């Protein structure tokens, strides 16, 4: 076995080692960002009647800073169909109180139930100590949590969603 | 109302495919390492490739099956990372086990008498890997809910102390290489401290969960430091001082350092008070100061002296009471005067009234690292056997010689990834006991790697600890595989979706707990 071949084998093995690390980091990366991509796909599926929109949804997910979600849609509850333009920014509050942005008449919602606010180009949902809790997807919101587009936020009988 | 959320994927999904793919990658990496050893050392693909590599592949496949079947939501990285480290260690031990080399095997076939004095044994290590992965599978199978351990925390704490005491029992324990940490059961020697480590984490976690609020809220304030009440701290201090006392008697400083760091970090995780870290660092400094003053802990002084300046100790140096170091290596005047035979250095040093120590192992390890450089010599092409214990305590230096800095970074990254996944498990766990348990287990692994890798690279004084998964040794492999099994189990619990309500509405809900 010549010196040159052995050097090549040595370098190839080091490359394999590093590829393994890169693959492992890739799995972590998919764990962190993949779910929001999958959520966007699922959201796109559930909105089949309007397939013409969003030609390249993945690009939009990977660069959330310049182009975040543009509107908030109430998909279920007595306010279903209501949309709010997010471009103006500001905090959106949800609850039974009259000064809330989205006023719901729902026994399962608190007066000041939850709020949504933008931070560093991301929308964050925060539960305001409601009685029955706020759910992002299937998880209860215990602390301010970033909201990926397409994932439903459930407040009592009302479900809202962010859409690009 | 109930249909919509089902269409949204969960944040945490089973990642079985990713796990399997990485596992296959880890196996390919291990087989490539074996092949490179064979090609470079013997000029052929090693005959053991099928045996060792295939054996490891079957084991890893079985472990994957158990994990995918019984803990499907488990973190996908833990098992492949552990298999990769274990495989690399196995390949390095195979490389150092001269009885596997072509020359020796040809000689044996020709009927020549062969004396191989090496202690490295790839076959034994593969057997221990088998036992280790079996324990991993059993842990994942039977530790259905890691919270059960919380019920037995005092029992487990007592078991940890008993395990630590075992090596002192005459007839059962024995002193090897200056540390009394082994016990002998029939033909096997076991390091009970490796297992005590895990049990202590359980005890600390269980205790701190009950007491953390009292510890972080009640207490006196002295300046910026908030000190807890004595009654909250008492039991844990007793078990800690007891543990450290045993370790000082056994002269196993590395493990003492490990337990101390574990203790401080777990209190920090539980109370989230930086004052604990300051208290811990202060106590460590005090402990080292006291240890250097006590006459019967003279080896601590010597360790520090070797660490600061290893050159005069090469092949034998003598630390005089004045603090001066005289070389008594073969060829020096005192050595020749004392008889010029094996052991003359020790005799010459005793005559001068100093303390004898040898830094050759540490320095040869450093030479090996220097020889390796950035890209290394290539597996099977260096001379790592020149360092004593190149297959166990100094396996990191052996890796450094043959894989270079590039390869060492990979090994450290693999450890870092395991620790990161463990910490992630702790963060996402719902139960405070599991949070502390996962955090403690990950931290203890990180600290162990730091203490031994820092030791062999002369960043900190060298103390004897095993390099997890890489170094040859059954106890260490078994304990670390159990550790990974516990982490897999906990990450499954942390990542699986919350119990789903079966009914839609109402105050009372029927939930499925499975």
mmCIF file of C-alpha atoms in Angstrom, chain B residues 92-253:
data_model
loop_
_atom_site.group_PDB
_atom_site.id
_atom_site.type_symbol
_atom_site.label_atom_id
_atom_site.label_comp_id
_atom_site.label_asym_id
_atom_site.label_seq_id
_atom_site.Cartn_x
_atom_site.Cartn_y
_atom_site.Cartn_z
ATOM 1 C CA UNK B 92 -8.641 2.224 18.216
ATOM 2 C CA UNK B 93 -8.423 -0.647 20.710
ATOM 3 C CA UNK B 94 -8.337 -3.112 17.805
ATOM 4 C CA UNK B 95 -5.510 -1.053 16.354
ATOM 5 C CA UNK B 96 -3.572 -1.222 19.648
ATOM 6 C CA UNK B 97 -4.327 -4.901 20.256
ATOM 7 C CA UNK B 98 -1.265 -6.423 18.655
ATOM 8 C CA UNK B 99 -2.649 -9.938 18.779
ATOM 9 C CA UNK B 100 -4.968 -8.934 15.920
ATOM 10 C CA UNK B 101 -2.105 -7.857 13.653
ATOM 11 C CA UNK B 102 -1.115 -9.848 10.589
ATOM 12 C CA UNK B 103 2.447 -10.504 11.739
ATOM 13 C CA UNK B 104 1.339 -12.034 14.998
ATOM 14 C CA UNK B 105 -1.384 -14.094 13.371
ATOM 15 C CA UNK B 106 0.998 -15.389 10.698
ATOM 16 C CA UNK B 107 3.490 -16.308 13.404
ATOM 17 C CA UNK B 108 0.830 -18.155 15.368
ATOM 18 C CA UNK B 109 -0.213 -20.019 12.226
ATOM 19 C CA UNK B 110 3.381 -21.020 11.588
ATOM 20 C CA UNK B 111 3.484 -22.506 15.063
ATOM 21 C CA UNK B 112 5.888 -19.939 16.499
ATOM 22 C CA UNK B 113 5.656 -18.976 20.097
ATOM 23 C CA UNK B 114 4.351 -15.413 20.392
ATOM 24 C CA UNK B 115 4.490 -13.223 23.437
ATOM 25 C CA UNK B 116 2.122 -10.254 23.247
ATOM 26 C CA UNK B 117 2.392 -8.209 26.359
ATOM 27 C CA UNK B 118 -0.284 -5.696 25.436
ATOM 28 C CA UNK B 119 -3.219 -5.208 27.737
ATOM 29 C CA UNK B 120 -5.418 -3.874 24.935
ATOM 30 C CA UNK B 121 -7.960 -6.469 23.937
ATOM 31 C CA UNK B 122 -10.461 -5.737 21.208
ATOM 32 C CA UNK B 123 -12.306 -9.001 21.808
ATOM 33 C CA UNK B 124 -12.964 -8.243 25.460
ATOM 34 C CA UNK B 125 -14.055 -4.728 24.609
ATOM 35 C CA UNK B 126 -16.542 -6.084 22.047
ATOM 36 C CA UNK B 127 -17.953 -8.410 24.703
ATOM 37 C CA UNK B 128 -18.371 -5.489 27.080
ATOM 38 C CA UNK B 129 -19.995 -3.472 24.313
ATOM 39 C CA UNK B 130 -22.426 -6.348 23.940
ATOM 40 C CA UNK B 131 -23.204 -6.271 27.663
ATOM 41 C CA UNK B 132 -23.463 -2.472 27.562
ATOM 42 C CA UNK B 133 -25.947 -2.379 24.687
ATOM 43 C CA UNK B 134 -27.909 -5.163 26.345
ATOM 44 C CA UNK B 135 -28.164 -3.008 29.470
ATOM 45 C CA UNK B 136 -29.225 -0.079 27.268
ATOM 46 C CA UNK B 137 -32.040 -2.181 25.824
ATOM 47 C CA UNK B 138 -33.096 -3.416 29.264
ATOM 48 C CA UNK B 139 -33.126 0.153 30.593
ATOM 49 C CA UNK B 140 -35.324 1.325 27.722
ATOM 50 C CA UNK B 141 -37.578 -1.716 28.159
ATOM 51 C CA UNK B 142 -38.089 -1.712 31.890
ATOM 52 C CA UNK B 143 -37.676 1.882 32.986
ATOM 53 C CA UNK B 144 -41.149 2.709 31.701
ATOM 54 C CA UNK B 145 -41.427 5.876 33.724
ATOM 55 C CA UNK B 146 -38.186 7.364 34.998
ATOM 56 C CA UNK B 147 -40.154 9.042 37.769
ATOM 57 C CA UNK B 148 -40.369 5.668 39.535
ATOM 58 C CA UNK B 149 -36.764 6.215 40.551
ATOM 59 C CA UNK B 150 -37.855 9.206 42.615
ATOM 60 C CA UNK B 151 -39.627 6.867 45.015
ATOM 61 C CA UNK B 152 -36.438 5.009 45.808
ATOM 62 C CA UNK B 153 -34.130 7.990 46.063
ATOM 63 C CA UNK B 154 -32.919 7.377 49.635
ATOM 64 C CA UNK B 155 -32.405 3.686 48.898
ATOM 65 C CA UNK B 156 -30.474 4.545 45.766
ATOM 66 C CA UNK B 157 -28.437 7.167 47.631
ATOM 67 C CA UNK B 158 -27.514 4.555 50.225
ATOM 68 C CA UNK B 159 -26.631 2.116 47.414
ATOM 69 C CA UNK B 160 -24.304 4.757 45.940
ATOM 70 C CA UNK B 161 -22.469 5.107 49.262
ATOM 71 C CA UNK B 162 -22.219 1.326 49.640
ATOM 72 C CA UNK B 163 -20.868 1.005 46.102
ATOM 73 C CA UNK B 164 -18.286 3.673 46.869
ATOM 74 C CA UNK B 165 -17.316 1.876 50.085
ATOM 75 C CA UNK B 166 -16.924 -1.553 48.472
ATOM 76 C CA UNK B 167 -13.342 -1.108 47.210
ATOM 77 C CA UNK B 168 -12.156 -0.372 50.772
ATOM 78 C CA UNK B 169 -13.462 -3.724 52.009
ATOM 79 C CA UNK B 170 -10.407 -5.960 52.473
ATOM 80 C CA UNK B 171 -10.401 -8.981 50.237
ATOM 81 C CA UNK B 172 -12.841 -7.435 47.808
ATOM 82 C CA UNK B 173 -11.041 -4.288 46.727
ATOM 83 C CA UNK B 174 -7.514 -3.804 45.515
ATOM 84 C CA UNK B 175 -5.252 -0.915 44.695
ATOM 85 C CA UNK B 176 -4.312 -0.618 41.026
ATOM 86 C CA UNK B 177 -2.090 2.209 39.764
ATOM 87 C CA UNK B 178 -2.324 4.078 43.056
ATOM 88 C CA UNK B 179 -6.106 4.275 43.259
ATOM 89 C CA UNK B 180 -8.308 1.925 45.239
ATOM 90 C CA UNK B 181 -11.401 1.952 43.040
ATOM 91 C CA UNK B 182 -11.727 -1.629 41.844
ATOM 92 C CA UNK B 183 -13.440 -4.634 43.335
ATOM 93 C CA UNK B 184 -12.890 -8.193 42.218
ATOM 94 C CA UNK B 185 -15.773 -10.552 41.640
ATOM 95 C CA UNK B 186 -14.426 -13.855 40.386
ATOM 96 C CA UNK B 187 -12.418 -13.151 37.231
ATOM 97 C CA UNK B 188 -13.867 -9.670 36.727
ATOM 98 C CA UNK B 189 -12.694 -6.381 38.133
ATOM 99 C CA UNK B 190 -15.423 -3.780 38.458
ATOM 100 C CA UNK B 191 -15.268 -0.054 39.161
ATOM 101 C CA UNK B 192 -18.348 0.509 41.331
ATOM 102 C CA UNK B 193 -17.815 4.278 41.263
ATOM 103 C CA UNK B 194 -19.025 4.402 37.665
ATOM 104 C CA UNK B 195 -22.428 3.118 38.723
ATOM 105 C CA UNK B 196 -22.516 5.126 41.947
ATOM 106 C CA UNK B 197 -22.321 8.210 39.736
ATOM 107 C CA UNK B 198 -25.738 7.485 38.206
ATOM 108 C CA UNK B 199 -27.314 6.592 41.546
ATOM 109 C CA UNK B 200 -26.071 9.815 43.100
ATOM 110 C CA UNK B 201 -27.670 11.808 40.276
ATOM 111 C CA UNK B 202 -30.989 10.136 41.090
ATOM 112 C CA UNK B 203 -30.596 10.938 44.763
ATOM 113 C CA UNK B 204 -29.612 14.564 44.227
ATOM 114 C CA UNK B 205 -32.446 15.049 41.734
ATOM 115 C CA UNK B 206 -35.070 13.489 44.003
ATOM 116 C CA UNK B 207 -33.904 15.398 47.033
ATOM 117 C CA UNK B 208 -33.577 18.754 45.328
ATOM 118 C CA UNK B 209 -37.029 18.478 43.739
ATOM 119 C CA UNK B 210 -38.528 18.315 47.218
ATOM 120 C CA UNK B 211 -36.331 20.976 48.705
ATOM 121 C CA UNK B 212 -35.545 23.362 45.893
ATOM 122 C CA UNK B 213 -38.169 25.919 46.793
ATOM 123 C CA UNK B 214 -37.112 25.982 50.405
ATOM 124 C CA UNK B 215 -33.505 26.190 49.276
ATOM 125 C CA UNK B 216 -34.012 29.065 46.890
ATOM 126 C CA UNK B 217 -36.543 31.088 48.885
ATOM 127 C CA UNK B 218 -35.978 30.544 52.600
ATOM 128 C CA UNK B 219 -32.711 31.510 54.158
ATOM 129 C CA UNK B 220 -30.488 34.269 55.369
ATOM 130 C CA UNK B 221 -29.086 36.901 53.099
ATOM 131 C CA UNK B 222 -25.454 37.774 53.572
ATOM 132 C CA UNK B 223 -24.608 40.561 51.185
ATOM 133 C CA UNK B 224 -25.559 39.440 47.702
ATOM 134 C CA UNK B 225 -25.481 35.766 48.705
ATOM 135 C CA UNK B 226 -28.639 34.048 49.858
ATOM 136 C CA UNK B 227 -27.711 31.133 52.083
ATOM 137 C CA UNK B 228 -30.260 28.374 52.709
ATOM 138 C CA UNK B 229 -31.243 27.016 56.098
ATOM 139 C CA UNK B 230 -29.086 24.317 57.612
ATOM 140 C CA UNK B 231 -31.909 21.816 57.796
ATOM 141 C CA UNK B 232 -32.482 22.021 54.034
ATOM 142 C CA UNK B 233 -28.841 21.576 53.320
ATOM 143 C CA UNK B 234 -27.972 19.056 56.014
ATOM 144 C CA UNK B 235 -28.711 15.662 54.463
ATOM 145 C CA UNK B 236 -27.219 16.539 51.125
ATOM 146 C CA UNK B 237 -24.055 17.902 52.739
ATOM 147 C CA UNK B 238 -23.713 14.734 54.816
ATOM 148 C CA UNK B 239 -23.934 12.460 51.795
ATOM 149 C CA UNK B 240 -21.593 14.714 49.864
ATOM 150 C CA UNK B 241 -18.921 14.958 52.558
ATOM 151 C CA UNK B 242 -19.213 11.219 53.119
ATOM 152 C CA UNK B 243 -18.714 10.573 49.407
ATOM 153 C CA UNK B 244 -15.747 12.910 49.178
ATOM 154 C CA UNK B 245 -14.193 11.401 52.296
ATOM 155 C CA UNK B 246 -14.332 7.942 50.758
ATOM 156 C CA UNK B 247 -12.785 9.263 47.591
ATOM 157 C CA UNK B 248 -9.908 10.905 49.436
ATOM 158 C CA UNK B 249 -9.228 7.655 51.251
ATOM 159 C CA UNK B 250 -9.281 5.851 47.909
ATOM 160 C CA UNK B 251 -7.072 8.569 46.388
ATOM 161 C CA UNK B 252 -9.360 8.861 43.406
ATOM 162 C CA UNK B 253 -9.262 12.594 42.862
#
